[in-house]
Tab-separated table of N, CA, C and O in Angstrom:
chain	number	residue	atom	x	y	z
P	622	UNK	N	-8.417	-53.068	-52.720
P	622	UNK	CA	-9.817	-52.784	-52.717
P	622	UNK	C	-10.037	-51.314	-53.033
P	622	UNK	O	-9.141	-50.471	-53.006
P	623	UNK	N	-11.416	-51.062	-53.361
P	623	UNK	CA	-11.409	-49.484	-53.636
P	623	UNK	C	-11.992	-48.974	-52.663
P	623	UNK	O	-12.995	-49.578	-52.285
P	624	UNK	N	-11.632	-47.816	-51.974
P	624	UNK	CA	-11.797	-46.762	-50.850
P	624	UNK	C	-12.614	-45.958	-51.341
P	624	UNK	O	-12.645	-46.224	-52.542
P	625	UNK	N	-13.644	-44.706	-51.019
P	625	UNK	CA	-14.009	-43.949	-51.363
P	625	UNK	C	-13.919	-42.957	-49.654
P	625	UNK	O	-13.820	-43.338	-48.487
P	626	UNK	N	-14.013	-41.621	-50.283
P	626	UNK	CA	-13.947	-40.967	-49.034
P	626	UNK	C	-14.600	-39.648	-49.306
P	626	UNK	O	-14.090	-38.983	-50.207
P	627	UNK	N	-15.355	-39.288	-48.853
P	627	UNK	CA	-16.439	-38.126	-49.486
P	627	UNK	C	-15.338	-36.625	-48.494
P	627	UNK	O	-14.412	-36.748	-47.692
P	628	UNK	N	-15.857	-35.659	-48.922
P	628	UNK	CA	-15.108	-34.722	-47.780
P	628	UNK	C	-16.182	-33.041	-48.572
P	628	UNK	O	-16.812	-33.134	-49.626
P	629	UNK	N	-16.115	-31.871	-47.826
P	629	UNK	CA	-16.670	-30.805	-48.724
P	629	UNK	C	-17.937	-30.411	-47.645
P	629	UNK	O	-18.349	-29.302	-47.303
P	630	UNK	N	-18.296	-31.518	-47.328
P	630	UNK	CA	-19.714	-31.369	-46.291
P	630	UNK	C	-20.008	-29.788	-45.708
P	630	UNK	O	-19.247	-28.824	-45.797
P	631	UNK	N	-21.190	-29.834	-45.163
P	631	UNK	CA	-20.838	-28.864	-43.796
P	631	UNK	C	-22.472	-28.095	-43.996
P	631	UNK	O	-23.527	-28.602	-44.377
P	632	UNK	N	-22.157	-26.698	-43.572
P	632	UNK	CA	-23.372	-26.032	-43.042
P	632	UNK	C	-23.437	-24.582	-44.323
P	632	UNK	O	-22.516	-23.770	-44.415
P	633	UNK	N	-24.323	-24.546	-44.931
P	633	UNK	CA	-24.405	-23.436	-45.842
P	633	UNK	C	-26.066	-22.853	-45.790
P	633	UNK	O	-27.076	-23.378	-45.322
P	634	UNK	N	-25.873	-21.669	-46.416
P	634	UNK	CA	-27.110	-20.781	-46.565
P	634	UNK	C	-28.150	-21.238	-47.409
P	634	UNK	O	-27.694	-22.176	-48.061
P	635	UNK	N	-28.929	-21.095	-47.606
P	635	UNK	CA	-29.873	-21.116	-48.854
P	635	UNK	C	-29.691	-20.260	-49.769
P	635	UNK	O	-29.820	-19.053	-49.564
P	636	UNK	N	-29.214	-21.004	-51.440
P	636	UNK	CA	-29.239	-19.659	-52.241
P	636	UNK	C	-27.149	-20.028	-52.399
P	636	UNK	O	-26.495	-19.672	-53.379
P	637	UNK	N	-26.588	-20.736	-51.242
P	637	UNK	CA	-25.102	-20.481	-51.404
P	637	UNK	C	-24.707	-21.873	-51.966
P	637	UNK	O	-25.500	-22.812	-51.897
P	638	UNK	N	-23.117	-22.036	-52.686
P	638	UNK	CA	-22.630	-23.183	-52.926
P	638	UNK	C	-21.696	-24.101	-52.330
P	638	UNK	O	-21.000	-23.712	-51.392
P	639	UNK	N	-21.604	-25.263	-52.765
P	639	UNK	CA	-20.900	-26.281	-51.787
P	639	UNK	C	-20.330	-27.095	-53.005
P	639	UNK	O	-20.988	-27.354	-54.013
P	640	UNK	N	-18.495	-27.619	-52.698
P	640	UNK	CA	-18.286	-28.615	-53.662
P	640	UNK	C	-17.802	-29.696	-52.482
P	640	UNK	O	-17.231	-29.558	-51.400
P	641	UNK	N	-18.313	-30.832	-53.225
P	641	UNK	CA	-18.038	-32.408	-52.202
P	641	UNK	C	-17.301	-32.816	-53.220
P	641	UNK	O	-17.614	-32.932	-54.405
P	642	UNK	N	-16.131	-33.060	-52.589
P	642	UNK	CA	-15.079	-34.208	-53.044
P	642	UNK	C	-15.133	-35.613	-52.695
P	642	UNK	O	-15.412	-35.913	-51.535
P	643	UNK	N	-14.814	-36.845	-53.881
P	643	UNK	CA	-14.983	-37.975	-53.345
P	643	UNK	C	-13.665	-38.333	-54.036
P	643	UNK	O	-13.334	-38.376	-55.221
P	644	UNK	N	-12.870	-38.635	-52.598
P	644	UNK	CA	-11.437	-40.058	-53.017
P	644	UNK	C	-11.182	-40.947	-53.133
P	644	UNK	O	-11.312	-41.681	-52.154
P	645	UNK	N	-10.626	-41.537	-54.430
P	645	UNK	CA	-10.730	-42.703	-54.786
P	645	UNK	C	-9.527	-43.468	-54.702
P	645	UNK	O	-8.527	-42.789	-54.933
P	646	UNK	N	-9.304	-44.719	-54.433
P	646	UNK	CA	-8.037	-45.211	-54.286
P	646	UNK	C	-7.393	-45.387	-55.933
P	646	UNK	O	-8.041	-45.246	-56.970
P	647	UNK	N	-6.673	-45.558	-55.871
P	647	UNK	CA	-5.660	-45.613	-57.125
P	647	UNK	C	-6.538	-46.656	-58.070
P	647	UNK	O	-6.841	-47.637	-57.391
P	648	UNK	N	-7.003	-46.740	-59.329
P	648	UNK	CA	-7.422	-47.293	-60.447
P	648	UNK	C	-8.921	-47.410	-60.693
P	648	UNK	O	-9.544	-48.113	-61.488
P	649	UNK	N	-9.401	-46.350	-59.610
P	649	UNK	CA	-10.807	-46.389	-59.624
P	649	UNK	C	-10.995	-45.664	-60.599
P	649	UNK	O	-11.809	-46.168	-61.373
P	650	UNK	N	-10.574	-44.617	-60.946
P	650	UNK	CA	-11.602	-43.769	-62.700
P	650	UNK	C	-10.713	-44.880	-64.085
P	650	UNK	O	-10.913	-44.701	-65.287
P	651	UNK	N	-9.946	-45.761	-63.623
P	651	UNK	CA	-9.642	-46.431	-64.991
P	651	UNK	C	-10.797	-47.660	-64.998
P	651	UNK	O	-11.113	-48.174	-66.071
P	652	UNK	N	-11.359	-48.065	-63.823
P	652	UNK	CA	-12.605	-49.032	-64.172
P	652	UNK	C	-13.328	-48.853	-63.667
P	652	UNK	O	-14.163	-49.687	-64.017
P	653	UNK	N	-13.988	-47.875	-62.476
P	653	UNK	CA	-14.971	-47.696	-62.639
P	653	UNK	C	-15.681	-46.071	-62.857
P	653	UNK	O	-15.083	-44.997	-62.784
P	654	UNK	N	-17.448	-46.358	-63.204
P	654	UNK	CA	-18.166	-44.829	-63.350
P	654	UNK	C	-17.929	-45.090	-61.565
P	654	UNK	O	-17.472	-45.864	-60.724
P	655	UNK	N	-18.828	-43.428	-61.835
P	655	UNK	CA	-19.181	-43.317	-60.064
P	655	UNK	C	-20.119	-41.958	-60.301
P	655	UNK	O	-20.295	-41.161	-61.222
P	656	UNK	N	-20.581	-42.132	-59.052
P	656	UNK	CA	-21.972	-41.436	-58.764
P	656	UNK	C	-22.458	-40.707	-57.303
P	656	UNK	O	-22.488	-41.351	-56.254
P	657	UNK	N	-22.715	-39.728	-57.361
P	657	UNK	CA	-23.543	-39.283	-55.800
P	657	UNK	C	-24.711	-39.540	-55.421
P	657	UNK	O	-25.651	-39.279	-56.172
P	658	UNK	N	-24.945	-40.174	-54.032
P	658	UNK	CA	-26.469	-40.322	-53.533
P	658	UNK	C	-26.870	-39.715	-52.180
P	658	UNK	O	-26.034	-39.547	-51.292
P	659	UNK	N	-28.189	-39.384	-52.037
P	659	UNK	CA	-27.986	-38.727	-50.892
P	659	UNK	C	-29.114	-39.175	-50.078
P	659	UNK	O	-29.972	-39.860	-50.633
P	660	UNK	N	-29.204	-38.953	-49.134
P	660	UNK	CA	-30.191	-39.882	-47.591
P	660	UNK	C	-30.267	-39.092	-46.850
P	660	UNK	O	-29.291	-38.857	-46.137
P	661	UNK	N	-31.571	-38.290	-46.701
P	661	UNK	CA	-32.037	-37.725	-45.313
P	661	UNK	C	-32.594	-38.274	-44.583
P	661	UNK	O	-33.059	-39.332	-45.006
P	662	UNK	N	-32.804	-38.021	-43.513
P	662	UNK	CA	-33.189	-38.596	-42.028
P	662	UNK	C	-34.533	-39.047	-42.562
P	662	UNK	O	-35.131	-38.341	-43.374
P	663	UNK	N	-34.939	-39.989	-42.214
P	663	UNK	CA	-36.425	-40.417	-42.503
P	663	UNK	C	-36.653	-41.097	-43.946
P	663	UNK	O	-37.697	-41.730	-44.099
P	664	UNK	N	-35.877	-41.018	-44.852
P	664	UNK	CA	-36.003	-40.703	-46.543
P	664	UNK	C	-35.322	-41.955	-47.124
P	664	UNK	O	-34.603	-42.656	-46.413
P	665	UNK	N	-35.586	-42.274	-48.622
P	665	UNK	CA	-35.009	-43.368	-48.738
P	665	UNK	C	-33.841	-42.478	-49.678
P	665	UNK	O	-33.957	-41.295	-50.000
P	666	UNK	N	-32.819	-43.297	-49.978
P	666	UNK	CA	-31.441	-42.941	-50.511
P	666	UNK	C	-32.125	-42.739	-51.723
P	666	UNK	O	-32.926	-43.513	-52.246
P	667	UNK	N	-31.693	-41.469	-52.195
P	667	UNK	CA	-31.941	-40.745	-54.076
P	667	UNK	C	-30.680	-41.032	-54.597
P	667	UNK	O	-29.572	-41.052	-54.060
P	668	UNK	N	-31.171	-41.325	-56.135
P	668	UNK	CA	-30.450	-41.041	-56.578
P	668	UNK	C	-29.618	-39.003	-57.059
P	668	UNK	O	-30.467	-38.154	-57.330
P	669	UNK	N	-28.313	-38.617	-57.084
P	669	UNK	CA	-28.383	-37.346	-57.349
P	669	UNK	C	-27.706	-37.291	-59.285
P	669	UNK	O	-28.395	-37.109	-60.289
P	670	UNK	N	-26.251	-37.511	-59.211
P	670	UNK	CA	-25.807	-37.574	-59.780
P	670	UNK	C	-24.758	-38.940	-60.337
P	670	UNK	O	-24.528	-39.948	-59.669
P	671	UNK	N	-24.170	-38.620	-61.862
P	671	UNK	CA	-23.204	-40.085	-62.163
P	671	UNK	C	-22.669	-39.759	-63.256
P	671	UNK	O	-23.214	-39.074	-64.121
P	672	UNK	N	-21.504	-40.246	-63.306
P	672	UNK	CA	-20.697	-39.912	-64.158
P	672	UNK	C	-19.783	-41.398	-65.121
P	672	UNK	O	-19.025	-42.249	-64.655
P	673	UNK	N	-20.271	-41.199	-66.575
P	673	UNK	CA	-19.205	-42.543	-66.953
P	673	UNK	C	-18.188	-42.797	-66.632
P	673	UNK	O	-17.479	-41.929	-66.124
P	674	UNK	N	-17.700	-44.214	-66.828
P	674	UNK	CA	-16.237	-44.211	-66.778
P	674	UNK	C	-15.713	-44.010	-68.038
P	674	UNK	O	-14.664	-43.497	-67.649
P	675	UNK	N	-15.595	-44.006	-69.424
P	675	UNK	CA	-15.328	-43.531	-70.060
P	675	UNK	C	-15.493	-42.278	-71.001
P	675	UNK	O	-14.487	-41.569	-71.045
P	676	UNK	N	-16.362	-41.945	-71.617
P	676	UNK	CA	-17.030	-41.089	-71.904
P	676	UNK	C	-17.153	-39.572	-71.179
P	676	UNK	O	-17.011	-38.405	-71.546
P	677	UNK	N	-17.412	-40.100	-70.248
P	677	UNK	CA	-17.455	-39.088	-69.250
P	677	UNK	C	-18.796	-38.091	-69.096
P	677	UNK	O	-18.963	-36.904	-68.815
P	678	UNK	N	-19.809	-39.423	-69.494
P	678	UNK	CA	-21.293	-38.735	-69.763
P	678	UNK	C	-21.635	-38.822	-68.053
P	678	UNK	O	-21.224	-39.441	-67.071
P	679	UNK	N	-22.841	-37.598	-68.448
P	679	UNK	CA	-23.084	-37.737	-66.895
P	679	UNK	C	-24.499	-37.193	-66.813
P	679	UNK	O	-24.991	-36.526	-67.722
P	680	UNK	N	-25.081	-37.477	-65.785
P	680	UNK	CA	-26.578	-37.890	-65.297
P	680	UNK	C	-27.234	-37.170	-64.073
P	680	UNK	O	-26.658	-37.230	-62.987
P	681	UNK	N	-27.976	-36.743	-64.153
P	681	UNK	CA	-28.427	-36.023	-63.073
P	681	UNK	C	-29.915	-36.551	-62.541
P	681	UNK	O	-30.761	-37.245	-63.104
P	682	UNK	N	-29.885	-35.992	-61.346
P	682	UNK	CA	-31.712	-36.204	-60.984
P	682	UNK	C	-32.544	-35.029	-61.546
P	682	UNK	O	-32.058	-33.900	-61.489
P	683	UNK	N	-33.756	-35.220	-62.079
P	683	UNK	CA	-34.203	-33.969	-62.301
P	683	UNK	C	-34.804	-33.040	-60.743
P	683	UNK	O	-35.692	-32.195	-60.858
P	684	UNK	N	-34.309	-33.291	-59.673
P	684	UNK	CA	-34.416	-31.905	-58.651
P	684	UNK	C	-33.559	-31.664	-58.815
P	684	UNK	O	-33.490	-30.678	-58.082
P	685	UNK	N	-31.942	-31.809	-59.589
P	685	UNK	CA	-30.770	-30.758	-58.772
P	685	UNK	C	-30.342	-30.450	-60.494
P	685	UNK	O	-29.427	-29.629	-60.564
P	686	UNK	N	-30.744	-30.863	-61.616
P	686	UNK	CA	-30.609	-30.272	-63.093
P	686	UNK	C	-30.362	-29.241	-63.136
P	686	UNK	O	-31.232	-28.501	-62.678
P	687	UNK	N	-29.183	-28.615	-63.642
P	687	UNK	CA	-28.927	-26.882	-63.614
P	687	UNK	C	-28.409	-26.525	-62.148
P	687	UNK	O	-28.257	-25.321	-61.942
P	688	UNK	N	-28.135	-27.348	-61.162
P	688	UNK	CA	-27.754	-26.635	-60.217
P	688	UNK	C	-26.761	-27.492	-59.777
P	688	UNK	O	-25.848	-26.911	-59.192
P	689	UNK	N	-26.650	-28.750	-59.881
P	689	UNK	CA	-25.508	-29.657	-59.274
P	689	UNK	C	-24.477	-29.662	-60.785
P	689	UNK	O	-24.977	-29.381	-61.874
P	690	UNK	N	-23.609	-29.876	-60.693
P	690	UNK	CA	-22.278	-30.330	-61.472
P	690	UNK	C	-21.892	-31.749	-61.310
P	690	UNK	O	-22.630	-32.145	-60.407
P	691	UNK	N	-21.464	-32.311	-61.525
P	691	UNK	CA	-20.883	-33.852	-61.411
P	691	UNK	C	-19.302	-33.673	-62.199
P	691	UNK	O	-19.405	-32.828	-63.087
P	692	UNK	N	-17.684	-34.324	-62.090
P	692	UNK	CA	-17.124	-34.119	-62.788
P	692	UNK	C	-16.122	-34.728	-62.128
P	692	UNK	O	-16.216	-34.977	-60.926
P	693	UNK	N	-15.076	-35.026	-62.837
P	693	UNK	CA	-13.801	-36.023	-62.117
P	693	UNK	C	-12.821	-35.790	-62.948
P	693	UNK	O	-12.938	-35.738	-64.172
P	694	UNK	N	-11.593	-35.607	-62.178
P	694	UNK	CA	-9.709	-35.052	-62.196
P	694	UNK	C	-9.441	-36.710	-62.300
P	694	UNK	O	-9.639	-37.326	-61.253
P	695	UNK	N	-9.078	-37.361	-63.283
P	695	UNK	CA	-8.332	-38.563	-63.017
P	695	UNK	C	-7.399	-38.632	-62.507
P	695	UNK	O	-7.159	-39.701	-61.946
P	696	UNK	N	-6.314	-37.442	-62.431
P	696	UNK	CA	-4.984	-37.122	-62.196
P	696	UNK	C	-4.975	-37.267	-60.733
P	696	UNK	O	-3.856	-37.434	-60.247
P	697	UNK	N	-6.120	-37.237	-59.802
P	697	UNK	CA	-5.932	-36.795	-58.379
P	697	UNK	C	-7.220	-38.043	-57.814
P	697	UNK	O	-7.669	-38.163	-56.674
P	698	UNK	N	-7.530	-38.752	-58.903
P	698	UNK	CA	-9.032	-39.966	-58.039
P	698	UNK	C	-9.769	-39.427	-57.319
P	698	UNK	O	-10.181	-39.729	-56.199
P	699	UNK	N	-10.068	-38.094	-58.356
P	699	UNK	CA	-10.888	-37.360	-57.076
P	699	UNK	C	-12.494	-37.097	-57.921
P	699	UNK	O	-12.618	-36.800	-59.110
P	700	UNK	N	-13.330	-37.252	-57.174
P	700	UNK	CA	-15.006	-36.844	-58.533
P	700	UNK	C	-15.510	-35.760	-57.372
P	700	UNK	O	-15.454	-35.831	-56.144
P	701	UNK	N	-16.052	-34.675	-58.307
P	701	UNK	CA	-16.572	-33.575	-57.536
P	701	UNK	C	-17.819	-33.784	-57.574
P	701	UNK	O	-18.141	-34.917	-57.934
P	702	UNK	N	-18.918	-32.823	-57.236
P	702	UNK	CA	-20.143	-32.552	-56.913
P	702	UNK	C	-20.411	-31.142	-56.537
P	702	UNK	O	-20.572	-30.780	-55.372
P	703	UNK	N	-20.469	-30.047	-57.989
P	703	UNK	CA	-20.656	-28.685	-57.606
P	703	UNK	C	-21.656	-28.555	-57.341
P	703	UNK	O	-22.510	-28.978	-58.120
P	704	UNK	N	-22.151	-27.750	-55.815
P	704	UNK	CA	-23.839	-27.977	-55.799
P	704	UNK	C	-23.766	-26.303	-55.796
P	704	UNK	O	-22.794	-25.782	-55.248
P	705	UNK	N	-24.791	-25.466	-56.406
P	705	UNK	CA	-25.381	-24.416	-56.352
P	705	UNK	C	-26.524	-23.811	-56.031
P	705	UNK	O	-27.359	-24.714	-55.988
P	706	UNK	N	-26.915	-23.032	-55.839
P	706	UNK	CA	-28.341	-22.290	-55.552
P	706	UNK	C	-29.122	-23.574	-54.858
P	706	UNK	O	-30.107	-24.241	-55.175
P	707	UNK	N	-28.100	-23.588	-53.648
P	707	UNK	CA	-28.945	-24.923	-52.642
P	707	UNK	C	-30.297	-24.470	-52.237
P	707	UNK	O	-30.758	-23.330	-52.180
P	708	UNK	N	-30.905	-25.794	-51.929
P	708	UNK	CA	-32.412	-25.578	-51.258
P	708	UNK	C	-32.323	-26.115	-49.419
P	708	UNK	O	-31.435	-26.940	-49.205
P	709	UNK	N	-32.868	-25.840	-48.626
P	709	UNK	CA	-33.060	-26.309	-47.507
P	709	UNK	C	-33.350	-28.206	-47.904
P	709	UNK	O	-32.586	-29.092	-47.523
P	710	UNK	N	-34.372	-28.391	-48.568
P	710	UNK	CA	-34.216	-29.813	-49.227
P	710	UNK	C	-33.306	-30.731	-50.059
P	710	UNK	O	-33.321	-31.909	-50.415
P	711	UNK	N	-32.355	-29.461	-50.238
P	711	UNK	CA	-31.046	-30.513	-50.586
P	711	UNK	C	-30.300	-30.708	-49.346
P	711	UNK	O	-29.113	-30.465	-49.564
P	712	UNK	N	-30.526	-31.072	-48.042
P	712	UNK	CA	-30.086	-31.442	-46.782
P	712	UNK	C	-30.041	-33.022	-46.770
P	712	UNK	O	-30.848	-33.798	-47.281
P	713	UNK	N	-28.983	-33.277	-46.114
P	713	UNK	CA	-29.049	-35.443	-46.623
P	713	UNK	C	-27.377	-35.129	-46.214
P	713	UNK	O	-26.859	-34.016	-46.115
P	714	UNK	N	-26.689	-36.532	-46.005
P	714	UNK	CA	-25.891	-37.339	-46.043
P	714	UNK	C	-25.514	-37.612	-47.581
P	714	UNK	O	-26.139	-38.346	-48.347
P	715	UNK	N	-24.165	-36.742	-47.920
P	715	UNK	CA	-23.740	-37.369	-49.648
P	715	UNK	C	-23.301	-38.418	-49.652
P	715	UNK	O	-22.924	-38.765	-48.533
P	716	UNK	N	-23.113	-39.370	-50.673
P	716	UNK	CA	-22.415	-40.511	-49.952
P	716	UNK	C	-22.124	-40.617	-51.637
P	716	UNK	O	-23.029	-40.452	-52.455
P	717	UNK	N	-20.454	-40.974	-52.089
P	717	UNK	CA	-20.131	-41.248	-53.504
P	717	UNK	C	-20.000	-42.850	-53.250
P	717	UNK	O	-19.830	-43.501	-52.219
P	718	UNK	N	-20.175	-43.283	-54.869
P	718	UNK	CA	-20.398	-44.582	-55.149
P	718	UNK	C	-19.631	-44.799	-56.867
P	718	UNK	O	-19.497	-44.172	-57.917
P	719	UNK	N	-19.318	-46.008	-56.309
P	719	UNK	CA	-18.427	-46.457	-57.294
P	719	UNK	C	-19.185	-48.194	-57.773
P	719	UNK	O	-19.807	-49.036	-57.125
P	720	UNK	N	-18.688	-48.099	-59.324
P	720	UNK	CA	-18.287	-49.438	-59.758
P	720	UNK	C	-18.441	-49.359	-61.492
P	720	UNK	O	-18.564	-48.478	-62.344
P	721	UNK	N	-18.379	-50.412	-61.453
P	721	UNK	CA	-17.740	-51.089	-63.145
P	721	UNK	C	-18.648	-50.711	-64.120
P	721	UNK	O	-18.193	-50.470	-65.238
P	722	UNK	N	-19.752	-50.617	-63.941
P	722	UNK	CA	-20.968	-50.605	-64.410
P	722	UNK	C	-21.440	-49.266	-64.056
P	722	UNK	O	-21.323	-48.743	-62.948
P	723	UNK	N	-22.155	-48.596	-65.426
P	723	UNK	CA	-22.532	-46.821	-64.917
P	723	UNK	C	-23.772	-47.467	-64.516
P	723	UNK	O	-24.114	-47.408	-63.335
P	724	UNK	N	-24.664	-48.237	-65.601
P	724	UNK	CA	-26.140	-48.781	-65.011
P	724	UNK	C	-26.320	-48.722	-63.419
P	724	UNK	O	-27.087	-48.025	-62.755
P	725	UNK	N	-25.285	-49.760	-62.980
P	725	UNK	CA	-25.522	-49.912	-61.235
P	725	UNK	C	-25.480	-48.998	-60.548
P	725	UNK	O	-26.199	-48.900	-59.553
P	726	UNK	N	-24.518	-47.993	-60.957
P	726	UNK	CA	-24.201	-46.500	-60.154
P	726	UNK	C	-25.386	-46.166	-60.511
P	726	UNK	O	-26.257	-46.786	-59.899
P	727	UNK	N	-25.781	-45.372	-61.319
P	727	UNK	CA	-27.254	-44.940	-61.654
P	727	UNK	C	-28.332	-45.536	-60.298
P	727	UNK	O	-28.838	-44.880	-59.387
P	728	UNK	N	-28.434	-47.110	-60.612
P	728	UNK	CA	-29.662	-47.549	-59.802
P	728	UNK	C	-29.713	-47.664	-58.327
P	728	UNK	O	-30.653	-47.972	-57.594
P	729	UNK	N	-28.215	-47.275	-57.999
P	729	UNK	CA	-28.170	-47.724	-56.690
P	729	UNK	C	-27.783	-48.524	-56.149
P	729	UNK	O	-27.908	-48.693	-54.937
P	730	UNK	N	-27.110	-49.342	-57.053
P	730	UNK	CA	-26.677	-51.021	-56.580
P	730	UNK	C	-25.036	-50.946	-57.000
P	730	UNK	O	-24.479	-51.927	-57.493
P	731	UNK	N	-24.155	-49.368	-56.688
P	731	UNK	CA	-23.189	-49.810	-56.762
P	731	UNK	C	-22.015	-50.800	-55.665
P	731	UNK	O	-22.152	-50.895	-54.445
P	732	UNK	N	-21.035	-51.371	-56.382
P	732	UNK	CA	-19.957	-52.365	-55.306
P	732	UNK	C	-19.518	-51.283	-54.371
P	732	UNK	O	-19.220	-51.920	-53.361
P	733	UNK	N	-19.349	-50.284	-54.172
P	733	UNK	CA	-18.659	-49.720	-53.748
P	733	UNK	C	-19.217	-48.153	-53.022
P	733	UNK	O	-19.828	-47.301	-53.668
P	734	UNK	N	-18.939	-48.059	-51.925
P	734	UNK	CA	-19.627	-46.584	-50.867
P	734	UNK	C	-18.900	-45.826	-49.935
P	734	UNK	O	-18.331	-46.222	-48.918
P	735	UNK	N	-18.992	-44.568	-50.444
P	735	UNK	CA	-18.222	-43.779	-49.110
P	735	UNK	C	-19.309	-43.776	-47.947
P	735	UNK	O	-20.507	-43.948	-47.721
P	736	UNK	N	-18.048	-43.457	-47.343
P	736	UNK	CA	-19.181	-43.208	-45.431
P	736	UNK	C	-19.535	-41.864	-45.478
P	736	UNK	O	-19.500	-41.155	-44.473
P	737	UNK	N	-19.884	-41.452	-46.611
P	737	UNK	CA	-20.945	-40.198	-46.281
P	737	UNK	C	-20.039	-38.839	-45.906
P	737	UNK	O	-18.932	-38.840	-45.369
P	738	UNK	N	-21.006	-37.406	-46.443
P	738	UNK	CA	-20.486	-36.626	-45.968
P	738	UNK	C	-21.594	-35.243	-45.810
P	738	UNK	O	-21.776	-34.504	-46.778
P	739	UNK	N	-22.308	-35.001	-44.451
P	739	UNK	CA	-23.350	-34.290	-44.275
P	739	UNK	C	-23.025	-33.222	-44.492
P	739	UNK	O	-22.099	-32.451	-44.240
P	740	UNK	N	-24.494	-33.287	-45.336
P	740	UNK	CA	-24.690	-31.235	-46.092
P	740	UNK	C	-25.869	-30.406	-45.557
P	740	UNK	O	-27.025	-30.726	-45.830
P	741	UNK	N	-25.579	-29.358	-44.808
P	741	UNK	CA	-26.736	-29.009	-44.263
P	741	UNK	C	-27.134	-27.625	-44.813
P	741	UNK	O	-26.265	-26.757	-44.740
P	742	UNK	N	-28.557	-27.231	-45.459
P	742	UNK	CA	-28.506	-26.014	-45.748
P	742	UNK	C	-30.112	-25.196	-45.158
P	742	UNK	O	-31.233	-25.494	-45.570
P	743	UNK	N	-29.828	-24.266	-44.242
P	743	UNK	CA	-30.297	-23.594	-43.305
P	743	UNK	C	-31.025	-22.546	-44.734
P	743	UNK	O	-30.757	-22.486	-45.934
P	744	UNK	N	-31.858	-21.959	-44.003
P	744	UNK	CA	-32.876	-21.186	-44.706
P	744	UNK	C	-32.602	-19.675	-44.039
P	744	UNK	O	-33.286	-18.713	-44.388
């Protein structure tokens, strides 16, 4: 089965950067895209970022355009998430997502979810 495991989380400034790592079990970047979503308290799950599985095109939300990165090491099943010049509103639960299909990653309906990894950014 495929695992995902988010890690990178934590407590940052406003204005500072954060990279979230998501681990993938062995053959996940050979079939599937994958993608970041994020869920604050009260909020429904956004989409942030996504990345093909082949190609290696990738997608952003327009709040984090120019400031998030999206990008994946096949060598290590690992997909990043460079976040920069954070906002207090980029605060949420990351949570990476996987599957076969970039469409589904995109919409939200991927097979596959890490258990999250909280980002908190203080003002």
């Amino acid at each position: 089965q495929v695992q995902l495991v988010e890690s990178g989380g934590g407590l940052v400034q406003a204005g500072g950067s954060l990279r979230l790592s998501c681990a993938a079990s062995r053959g996940t970047f050979t079939n599937f895209a994958m993608g970041w979503f994020r869920q604050a308290p009260g909020k429904e799950r956004e989409f942030v970022a996504a990345i093909s599985r082949d190609s290696g095109t990738t997608y952003y939300a327009d709040s984090v355009k120019g400031r998030f990165t999206i990008s994946r090491e096949a060598a290590k099943n690992t997909v990043y998430l460079q976040m920069s010049s954070l906002k207090p509103e980029d605060t949420a639960v990351y949570s990476c997502a996987a599957d076969p299909f970039e469409w589904n990653v995109r919409s939200g309906r991927s097979g596959f979810w890490g258990q999250g990894t909280q980002v908190t950014v203080s003002s």
